[in-house]
Amino acid sequence: MTKVKLDEIDHQILDMLIDNTRTPFTDIAKKLLISAGTVHVRVKKMEESGIIKGSSLTLDYVKLGYSFIAYVGIFLEKTHQTKFVLERLSQIPYVTVAHITTGKFNIFCKIRAKDTTHAKNIIFKIDDIEGISRTETMISLEESINDKRRLMHTIFNEL
Amino acid sequence: MTKVKLDEIDHQILDMLIDNTRTPFTDIAKKLLISAGTVHVRVKKMEESGIIKGSSLTLDYVKLGYSFIAYVGIFLEKTHQTKFVLERLSQIPYVTVAHITTGKFNIFCKIRAKDTTHAKNIIFKIDDIEGISRTETMISLEESINDKRRLMHTIFNEL
Amino acid sequence: MTKVKLDEIDHQILDMLIDNTRTPFTDIAKKLLISAGTVHVRVKKMEESGIIKGSSLTLDYVKLGYSFIAYVGIFLEKTHQTKFVLERLSQIPYVTVAHITTGKFNIFCKIRAKDTTHAKNIIFKIDDIEGISRTETMISLEESINDKRRLMHTIFNEL
Amino acid sequence: MTKVKLDEIDHQILDMLIDNTRTPFTDIAKKLLISAGTVHVRVKKMEESGIIKGSSLTLDYVKLGYSFIAYVGIFLEKTHQTKFVLERLSQIPYVTVAHITTGKFNIFCKIRAKDTTHAKNIIFKIDDIEGISRTETMISLEESINDKRRLMHTIFNEL
Amino acid sequence: MTKVKLDEIDHQILDMLIDNTRTPFTDIAKKLLISAGTVHVRVKKMEESGIIKGSSLTLDYVKLGYSFIAYVGIFLEKTHQTKFVLERLSQIPYVTVAHITTGKFNIFCKIRAKDTTHAKNIIFKIDDIEGISRTETMISLEESINDKRRLMHTIFNEL
Amino acid sequence: MTKVKLDEIDHQILDMLIDNTRTPFTDIAKKLLISAGTVHVRVKKMEESGIIKGSSLTLDYVKLGYSFIAYVGIFLEKTHQTKFVLERLSQIPYVTVAHITTGKFNIFCKIRAKDTTHAKNIIFKIDDIEGISRTETMISLEESINDKRRLMHTIFNEL
Amino acid sequence: MTKVKLDEIDHQILDMLIDNTRTPFTDIAKKLLISAGTVHVRVKKMEESGIIKGSSLTLDYVKLGYSFIAYVGIFLEKTHQTKFVLERLSQIPYVTVAHITTGKFNIFCKIRAKDTTHAKNIIFKIDDIEGISRTETMISLEESINDKRRLMHTIFNEL
Amino acid sequence: MTKVKLDEIDHQILDMLIDNTRTPFTDIAKKLLISAGTVHVRVKKMEESGIIKGSSLTLDYVKLGYSFIAYVGIFLEKTHQTKFVLERLSQIPYVTVAHITTGKFNIFCKIRAKDTTHAKNIIFKIDDIEGISRTETMISLEESINDKRRLMHTIFNEL
């Protein structure tokens, strides 16, 4: 897995887009004293190399009626079912994150639901996937931090 | 916590921006057979109501040299230290997510690191926060799903 | 799940019945300076809306020879058996409470028995229900609090 | 702890009151072919002996806005604090049941709350009681059985 | 389960035999100022009522080459196999104690072995009994107390 | 720890006394075709070498009103308190067995009590010993095997 | 298992070879004031008796690209599969140590891998061995001690 | 941590020394059709680069009277004590391996002892190190695999 080489200008461009993906390239250009074309070329290059995989809106889940978050630890019957189970999980849109993990769980995932009853139904749907023997659920009482920008700024500063 | 009322047009706008936040408003307008001004007004309204909290790039952590993910469960000495500990956690940029949870942990967080040694140092930094009595770490062997778009599309469809 | 709207008078009626369901409506009426007919009408309305589901005696289980209480955590083979297992549990009268839960158990229930040997037999009966893979039992050494009145008074006061 | 001796008539009276505490004594008398005075005398006797501790309404918590149930396991710093902690717990009206238990917890209690945030506040209040070192919470996704009548009928039949 | 009624003389006889089962009845008689025949009659009576189930030597296991003690917790596949498994356990002489228990194990037993390798073989023999799904072993590093006499003296004093 | 050398005759003597410590030496002598004096000499020798540590009655605890058995796992604050804690445990006559163990507990002991309430008091007394930080209790629902004779016969046969 | 008798000279020879197996026998001879032939004879004798099983290089795993260490606890379906599973484990070269253990695992082994992804593949290979029902992994963040020389010197000094 | 570059010849030299560190360089030279001087130079180079850290004898612990192996999981009071505790552990020669780990333990180590009693004393010595709050021990019933040669051959083959 080759790390991509980025220079100082790239970092500064990313640093600005991280906070607002819709920042016009002309604004970035002005700030960095380069041409808008350069910004365009470099962003394109970073997209092609796969560093930038895309962009997305940060929405307020609570305002959209989704205030319930749970982490679900999954025990498989056999590890060779991992791939199959992950595919089935990815068909449940309420599963927003899933990891293959060490420790007592085989797979560990995060779900977002409307309320307790909705969560129960989602967990039941997960439990019914072939190959899953048991699940354990941990419920979030508050999502206190969910922010990858601090990490991104740190990465760009230390590069 | 009041849910915001969105109409069909709003959903379709969000549905397009979710996949690419840089989609020009004129493109959205053309597709939905409305004016670009209307798109602009509605996006602004959704930003002001807090539904849209911002936008961010989706970067490839592995290509940036951050291939190590771990979940850290935190036991506090006393729960009234929760707020204080969360503030201290938010000063560690490698902590990208943190929840107050039910079950055996008081706080549950996600960290991203470069490798095993880096992870060890981050975990030690967490362990040294005043008020934390012990931590347990679960290491991700693979981040198989990390995608909130499927959820967003589902939410807009069911609204 | 629509919450029912109750007014001040309703709360005061409930507040009195909570402590003694046999309080004559005339006594309630006198205290609230309303007619007994009004009390009657309102109680009926609350019964019809489902707020009042019924009334029951609070008996002394120990004096009736039932001094043994245990909590039984149930692991199912598959979650889709939940409904079936709950139906079978509801046929065992010694199971007075049962919940579908998060965490390590699928179902969590409370049993009342005469003594250790009786408890053993009840647990064995539960273990033998089809679909249950294992159970874990936690025994109560003393039921120190069992009182929903304090909660009820609080609810009526804050409404 | 002396068990109280009840005869066949007592059982039948209890059996009827269990289902509806407001059943008029005259109805009970008619059904059992005894005088209403006898019913009155016997109920009084059972109240005085402590068998009947009172009566209460069965309300619909969900309709009252309390749809969240959790079980909280409490670890004490020292067991001699048990009494003190139970007294403090009994001042929190949302704690409806509490047991001294065997197994990993010292005290095990049941709480009813409005929602996740409310539950968090109640758990924090419990955590802050002096003498409590840690708590673990298990959340109910559905209260499937909560019915002591079946047990009561069984007790009266087997007596 | 009827408790047997014993009088003061019975207690004193038991109290002496507890410490040395071979104490001649004439010695007991002299000490208690009763006839040896009375001692004989009372011991017989206690044997017939089942209070005295027998007598046994207290041997030094270490000197006999059995210095290894372990506790083995057994998980059954199904509880209805309990009786069958206990019968099979009772055919393994190294299993000296076995209980049906609450908590995470179905059966909990104590084994005595010569050394680590011998223990391994005994545990494997237990694991292979049909109906046992898994076992967990806890090894004794020292048997610090193994004495039922203190309890017996206490029982006789409080009777 | 030197193992004592016993010959065939010694084994046969022990084998008979194991089942009934009061078997007259003349009976043993007759069966083994040796003199009663020889039996006497050999038993004495085995007592002096410490092989035979004494003898005790096997009483029926249930008939004596002690039907409640529990295993208590003890966590110490510090292991150097082990000796001190064991001394304090040995002053509680209801603690009939105690081991220093591997695994999660520091000390593991067995208690016999009259009933749930008595057990609670004993456990509280244990919890209050200085140096003990926490205990976990596992309750016996039935003592199915408690017999060291089978082991003894096996030992003598294999010697 | 007979312990081999070694004398003072043997210990001193081992003590020198432990630190550097390539130490010429003439150097050892000079230091101990014996002939090189004697050293040769004694080393041969210790090899034949099995005390010395061989010699090996201590390489730097990290410099060889193997910086990832994990401990894997294995749960078997049935203990009689232990031997078979161990044979299969010994065909995976990344498993450098394996024990049959007490406690919750049946087999406990140590693996060395290149990185997280490599470790995942090794763990999946282990999980797929017939007879293994589940595994739990604990990851090493740093191998702080790996040194048997201190033990060896201690053994030779105390012999 | 730079990986060292080794060529085909280096691998073959290591491959032979791995199985017997005392293999004369002349034998290696003959087999690889190179001069003994070349072997010497290359081994020296690998020692200087740190790839070869030394060599050691593989002794038979059981024949040396050390047949008892245990794994000890250590919980620290605070992680910043890790370094200090590891230094103290390295002064106990019976601790042959120690890791800083993820999961429930802070440090995980392996000890070798003569027997149960010796193990108890070693564990007590560990428990008494300042900064250690608790330990859990898992005992090995058999060391079935302990062999790093298979791994080494694999590494050299794949390089």
Short mmCIF file of N, CA, C and O in Angstrom, two decimals, chain F residues 33-107:
data_model
loop_
_atom_site.label_atom_id
_atom_site.label_comp_id
_atom_site.label_asym_id
_atom_site.label_seq_id
_atom_site.Cartn_x
_atom_site.Cartn_y
_atom_site.Cartn_z
N LEU F 33 -6.39 -61.46 57.87
CA LEU F 33 -5.63 -62.59 58.40
C LEU F 33 -4.34 -62.13 59.07
O LEU F 33 -3.27 -62.73 58.89
N ILE F 34 -4.43 -61.04 59.82
CA ILE F 34 -3.30 -60.59 60.62
C ILE F 34 -3.80 -60.37 62.04
O ILE F 34 -5.00 -60.50 62.31
N SER F 35 -2.92 -60.04 62.98
CA SER F 35 -3.37 -59.83 64.36
C SER F 35 -3.89 -58.41 64.54
O SER F 35 -3.49 -57.49 63.82
N ALA F 36 -4.78 -58.24 65.51
CA ALA F 36 -5.33 -56.91 65.81
C ALA F 36 -4.21 -55.98 66.22
O ALA F 36 -4.24 -54.77 65.93
N GLY F 37 -3.19 -56.51 66.89
CA GLY F 37 -2.04 -55.69 67.30
C GLY F 37 -1.35 -55.07 66.09
O GLY F 37 -0.98 -53.89 66.09
N THR F 38 -1.21 -55.89 65.05
CA THR F 38 -0.59 -55.39 63.81
C THR F 38 -1.40 -54.22 63.24
O THR F 38 -0.85 -53.21 62.81
N VAL F 39 -2.73 -54.38 63.22
CA VAL F 39 -3.60 -53.30 62.72
C VAL F 39 -3.33 -52.04 63.53
O VAL F 39 -3.10 -50.95 62.99
N HIS F 40 -3.32 -52.22 64.86
CA HIS F 40 -3.12 -51.09 65.77
C HIS F 40 -1.81 -50.38 65.48
O HIS F 40 -1.75 -49.14 65.37
N VAL F 41 -0.73 -51.18 65.35
CA VAL F 41 0.61 -50.62 65.11
C VAL F 41 0.66 -49.83 63.80
O VAL F 41 1.18 -48.72 63.72
N ARG F 42 0.07 -50.42 62.77
CA ARG F 42 0.13 -49.78 61.46
C ARG F 42 -0.71 -48.49 61.41
O ARG F 42 -0.29 -47.50 60.81
N VAL F 43 -1.91 -48.52 62.02
CA VAL F 43 -2.73 -47.30 62.05
C VAL F 43 -1.96 -46.20 62.78
O VAL F 43 -1.88 -45.06 62.32
N LYS F 44 -1.37 -46.58 63.92
CA LYS F 44 -0.60 -45.61 64.70
C LYS F 44 0.51 -45.02 63.84
O LYS F 44 0.73 -43.79 63.83
N LYS F 45 1.23 -45.90 63.13
CA LYS F 45 2.35 -45.46 62.27
C LYS F 45 1.84 -44.46 61.20
O LYS F 45 2.46 -43.44 60.94
N MET F 46 0.67 -44.77 60.63
CA MET F 46 0.13 -43.87 59.60
C MET F 46 -0.34 -42.54 60.19
O MET F 46 -0.30 -41.51 59.54
N GLU F 47 -0.77 -42.58 61.45
CA GLU F 47 -1.15 -41.33 62.11
C GLU F 47 0.09 -40.48 62.39
O GLU F 47 0.09 -39.27 62.18
N GLU F 48 1.16 -41.19 62.84
CA GLU F 48 2.38 -40.44 63.18
C GLU F 48 3.04 -39.82 61.94
O GLU F 48 3.59 -38.73 62.00
N SER F 49 2.97 -40.56 60.84
CA SER F 49 3.59 -40.02 59.62
C SER F 49 2.73 -38.92 58.99
O SER F 49 3.14 -38.26 58.05
N GLY F 50 1.52 -38.75 59.51
CA GLY F 50 0.67 -37.67 59.03
C GLY F 50 -0.24 -38.06 57.88
O GLY F 50 -1.01 -37.24 57.40
N ILE F 51 -0.16 -39.31 57.45
CA ILE F 51 -1.05 -39.76 56.37
C ILE F 51 -2.50 -39.66 56.85
O ILE F 51 -3.37 -39.12 56.18
N ILE F 52 -2.76 -40.24 58.04
CA ILE F 52 -4.09 -40.11 58.64
C ILE F 52 -4.06 -38.87 59.53
O ILE F 52 -3.31 -38.82 60.50
N LYS F 53 -4.85 -37.87 59.15
CA LYS F 53 -4.85 -36.64 59.94
C LYS F 53 -5.97 -36.62 60.99
O LYS F 53 -5.96 -35.79 61.88
N GLY F 54 -6.89 -37.54 60.90
CA GLY F 54 -7.97 -37.60 61.86
C GLY F 54 -9.16 -38.30 61.24
O GLY F 54 -9.03 -38.98 60.21
N SER F 55 -10.30 -38.15 61.89
CA SER F 55 -11.51 -38.77 61.35
C SER F 55 -12.66 -37.82 61.65
O SER F 55 -12.58 -37.00 62.55
N SER F 56 -13.71 -37.90 60.87
CA SER F 56 -14.84 -37.03 61.17
C SER F 56 -16.15 -37.65 60.74
O SER F 56 -16.19 -38.55 59.91
N LEU F 57 -17.21 -37.17 61.36
CA LEU F 57 -18.55 -37.65 61.03
C LEU F 57 -19.01 -36.99 59.73
O LEU F 57 -18.66 -35.85 59.45
N THR F 58 -19.79 -37.72 58.97
CA THR F 58 -20.45 -37.11 57.82
C THR F 58 -21.89 -36.86 58.23
O THR F 58 -22.67 -37.79 58.39
N LEU F 59 -22.22 -35.60 58.45
CA LEU F 59 -23.57 -35.27 58.93
C LEU F 59 -24.42 -34.76 57.77
O LEU F 59 -23.91 -34.38 56.71
N ASP F 60 -25.72 -34.78 57.96
CA ASP F 60 -26.64 -34.29 56.93
C ASP F 60 -26.94 -32.82 57.22
O ASP F 60 -27.76 -32.51 58.08
N TYR F 61 -26.29 -31.92 56.46
CA TYR F 61 -26.45 -30.49 56.71
C TYR F 61 -27.89 -30.03 56.56
O TYR F 61 -28.36 -29.17 57.30
N VAL F 62 -28.59 -30.57 55.60
CA VAL F 62 -29.97 -30.15 55.37
C VAL F 62 -30.81 -30.46 56.60
O VAL F 62 -31.58 -29.62 57.07
N LYS F 63 -30.62 -31.66 57.15
CA LYS F 63 -31.40 -32.03 58.34
C LYS F 63 -31.03 -31.16 59.54
O LYS F 63 -31.78 -31.05 60.49
N LEU F 64 -29.84 -30.57 59.50
CA LEU F 64 -29.41 -29.69 60.58
C LEU F 64 -29.81 -28.23 60.31
O LEU F 64 -29.44 -27.33 61.04
N GLY F 65 -30.56 -28.03 59.23
CA GLY F 65 -31.06 -26.68 58.95
C GLY F 65 -30.13 -25.84 58.08
O GLY F 65 -30.34 -24.65 57.90
N TYR F 66 -29.09 -26.43 57.53
CA TYR F 66 -28.15 -25.70 56.68
C TYR F 66 -28.27 -26.19 55.25
O TYR F 66 -27.52 -27.04 54.80
N SER F 67 -29.22 -25.64 54.51
CA SER F 67 -29.45 -26.15 53.17
C SER F 67 -28.88 -25.26 52.07
O SER F 67 -28.99 -25.54 50.91
N PHE F 68 -28.26 -24.17 52.47
CA PHE F 68 -27.82 -23.17 51.49
C PHE F 68 -26.29 -23.21 51.34
O PHE F 68 -25.56 -22.98 52.28
N ILE F 69 -25.83 -23.48 50.12
CA ILE F 69 -24.39 -23.51 49.85
C ILE F 69 -24.05 -22.47 48.79
O ILE F 69 -24.76 -22.33 47.80
N ALA F 70 -22.98 -21.74 48.99
CA ALA F 70 -22.55 -20.78 47.97
C ALA F 70 -21.03 -20.81 47.85
O ALA F 70 -20.33 -21.15 48.81
N TYR F 71 -20.55 -20.49 46.65
CA TYR F 71 -19.11 -20.32 46.44
C TYR F 71 -18.87 -18.82 46.31
O TYR F 71 -19.60 -18.13 45.59
N VAL F 72 -17.89 -18.31 47.03
CA VAL F 72 -17.62 -16.89 47.02
C VAL F 72 -16.21 -16.65 46.48
O VAL F 72 -15.23 -17.14 47.04
N GLY F 73 -16.11 -15.93 45.36
CA GLY F 73 -14.80 -15.56 44.81
C GLY F 73 -14.40 -14.21 45.37
O GLY F 73 -15.20 -13.29 45.39
N ILE F 74 -13.17 -14.12 45.86
CA ILE F 74 -12.71 -12.90 46.54
C ILE F 74 -11.61 -12.20 45.74
O ILE F 74 -10.65 -12.85 45.32
N PHE F 75 -11.77 -10.90 45.52
CA PHE F 75 -10.73 -10.07 44.92
C PHE F 75 -10.04 -9.31 46.06
O PHE F 75 -10.72 -8.60 46.81
N LEU F 76 -8.75 -9.42 46.18
CA LEU F 76 -8.03 -8.67 47.21
C LEU F 76 -7.55 -7.34 46.64
O LEU F 76 -7.39 -7.19 45.43
N GLU F 77 -7.31 -6.38 47.53
CA GLU F 77 -6.70 -5.13 47.08
C GLU F 77 -5.23 -5.38 46.71
O GLU F 77 -4.74 -4.90 45.71
N LYS F 78 -4.56 -6.18 47.52
CA LYS F 78 -3.16 -6.51 47.29
C LYS F 78 -2.92 -7.95 47.73
O LYS F 78 -3.43 -8.38 48.75
N THR F 79 -2.13 -8.70 46.97
CA THR F 79 -1.92 -10.10 47.31
C THR F 79 -1.19 -10.31 48.63
O THR F 79 -1.34 -11.34 49.27
N HIS F 80 -0.38 -9.35 49.07
CA HIS F 80 0.33 -9.60 50.33
C HIS F 80 -0.63 -9.64 51.52
O HIS F 80 -0.22 -9.95 52.63
N GLN F 81 -1.91 -9.33 51.26
CA GLN F 81 -2.90 -9.44 52.34
C GLN F 81 -3.49 -10.85 52.42
O GLN F 81 -4.32 -11.13 53.28
N THR F 82 -3.09 -11.73 51.52
CA THR F 82 -3.68 -13.06 51.45
C THR F 82 -3.70 -13.79 52.80
O THR F 82 -4.73 -14.28 53.24
N LYS F 83 -2.54 -13.84 53.45
CA LYS F 83 -2.45 -14.58 54.71
C LYS F 83 -3.40 -13.99 55.75
O LYS F 83 -4.15 -14.70 56.41
N PHE F 84 -3.35 -12.68 55.87
CA PHE F 84 -4.18 -12.00 56.85
C PHE F 84 -5.67 -12.28 56.59
O PHE F 84 -6.43 -12.59 57.50
N VAL F 85 -6.06 -12.19 55.32
CA VAL F 85 -7.47 -12.40 54.99
C VAL F 85 -7.87 -13.85 55.28
O VAL F 85 -8.96 -14.11 55.81
N LEU F 86 -6.99 -14.79 54.98
CA LEU F 86 -7.31 -16.21 55.25
C LEU F 86 -7.51 -16.45 56.75
O LEU F 86 -8.38 -17.22 57.15
N GLU F 87 -6.71 -15.77 57.55
CA GLU F 87 -6.88 -15.92 59.00
C GLU F 87 -8.25 -15.40 59.44
O GLU F 87 -8.92 -16.02 60.26
N ARG F 88 -8.62 -14.27 58.87
CA ARG F 88 -9.93 -13.71 59.22
C ARG F 88 -11.06 -14.61 58.71
O ARG F 88 -12.07 -14.78 59.38
N LEU F 89 -10.87 -15.19 57.54
CA LEU F 89 -11.88 -16.10 56.99
C LEU F 89 -12.04 -17.31 57.90
O LEU F 89 -13.14 -17.80 58.12
N SER F 90 -10.93 -17.78 58.45
CA SER F 90 -10.98 -19.00 59.26
C SER F 90 -11.68 -18.74 60.60
O SER F 90 -11.95 -19.67 61.35
N GLN F 91 -11.98 -17.47 60.88
CA GLN F 91 -12.74 -17.16 62.10
C GLN F 91 -14.24 -17.15 61.84
O GLN F 91 -15.04 -17.01 62.75
N ILE F 92 -14.61 -17.29 60.56
CA ILE F 92 -16.03 -17.37 60.22
C ILE F 92 -16.35 -18.84 60.00
O ILE F 92 -15.93 -19.43 59.00
N PRO F 93 -17.04 -19.48 60.94
CA PRO F 93 -17.19 -20.94 60.85
C PRO F 93 -17.96 -21.39 59.62
O PRO F 93 -17.84 -22.55 59.21
N TYR F 94 -18.74 -20.47 59.00
CA TYR F 94 -19.55 -20.85 57.84
C TYR F 94 -18.71 -21.01 56.58
O TYR F 94 -19.16 -21.49 55.56
N VAL F 95 -17.47 -20.55 56.65
CA VAL F 95 -16.53 -20.75 55.54
C VAL F 95 -15.87 -22.11 55.77
O VAL F 95 -15.02 -22.26 56.64
N THR F 96 -16.28 -23.12 55.00
CA THR F 96 -15.75 -24.47 55.27
C THR F 96 -14.54 -24.81 54.40
O THR F 96 -13.78 -25.70 54.74
N VAL F 97 -14.38 -24.12 53.27
CA VAL F 97 -13.25 -24.38 52.39
C VAL F 97 -12.75 -23.04 51.84
O VAL F 97 -13.55 -22.15 51.58
N ALA F 98 -11.43 -22.90 51.69
CA ALA F 98 -10.88 -21.69 51.05
C ALA F 98 -9.60 -22.04 50.32
O ALA F 98 -8.75 -22.78 50.84
N HIS F 99 -9.48 -21.54 49.11
CA HIS F 99 -8.30 -21.79 48.28
C HIS F 99 -7.70 -20.49 47.79
O HIS F 99 -8.42 -19.53 47.50
N ILE F 100 -6.38 -20.46 47.67
CA ILE F 100 -5.72 -19.42 46.89
C ILE F 100 -5.77 -19.93 45.46
O ILE F 100 -5.37 -21.07 45.18
N THR F 101 -6.29 -19.12 44.53
CA THR F 101 -6.52 -19.65 43.18
C THR F 101 -5.90 -18.81 42.07
O THR F 101 -5.58 -17.64 42.26
N THR F 102 -5.77 -19.42 40.91
CA THR F 102 -5.41 -18.71 39.70
C THR F 102 -6.70 -18.22 39.05
O THR F 102 -7.77 -18.61 39.48
N GLY F 103 -6.59 -17.44 38.02
CA GLY F 103 -7.78 -16.96 37.34
C GLY F 103 -8.18 -15.62 37.90
O GLY F 103 -7.36 -14.89 38.44
N LYS F 104 -9.46 -15.30 37.83
CA LYS F 104 -9.80 -13.95 38.20
C LYS F 104 -9.87 -13.68 39.71
O LYS F 104 -9.71 -12.56 40.14
N PHE F 105 -10.11 -14.74 40.50
CA PHE F 105 -10.18 -14.53 41.95
C PHE F 105 -8.83 -14.75 42.63
O PHE F 105 -8.02 -15.55 42.17
N ASN F 106 -8.60 -14.06 43.75
CA ASN F 106 -7.41 -14.33 44.54
C ASN F 106 -7.65 -15.49 45.50
O ASN F 106 -6.82 -16.35 45.67
N ILE F 107 -8.84 -15.46 46.11
CA ILE F 107 -9.23 -16.51 47.04
C ILE F 107 -10.61 -16.97 46.63
O ILE F 107 -11.43 -16.19 46.16
#
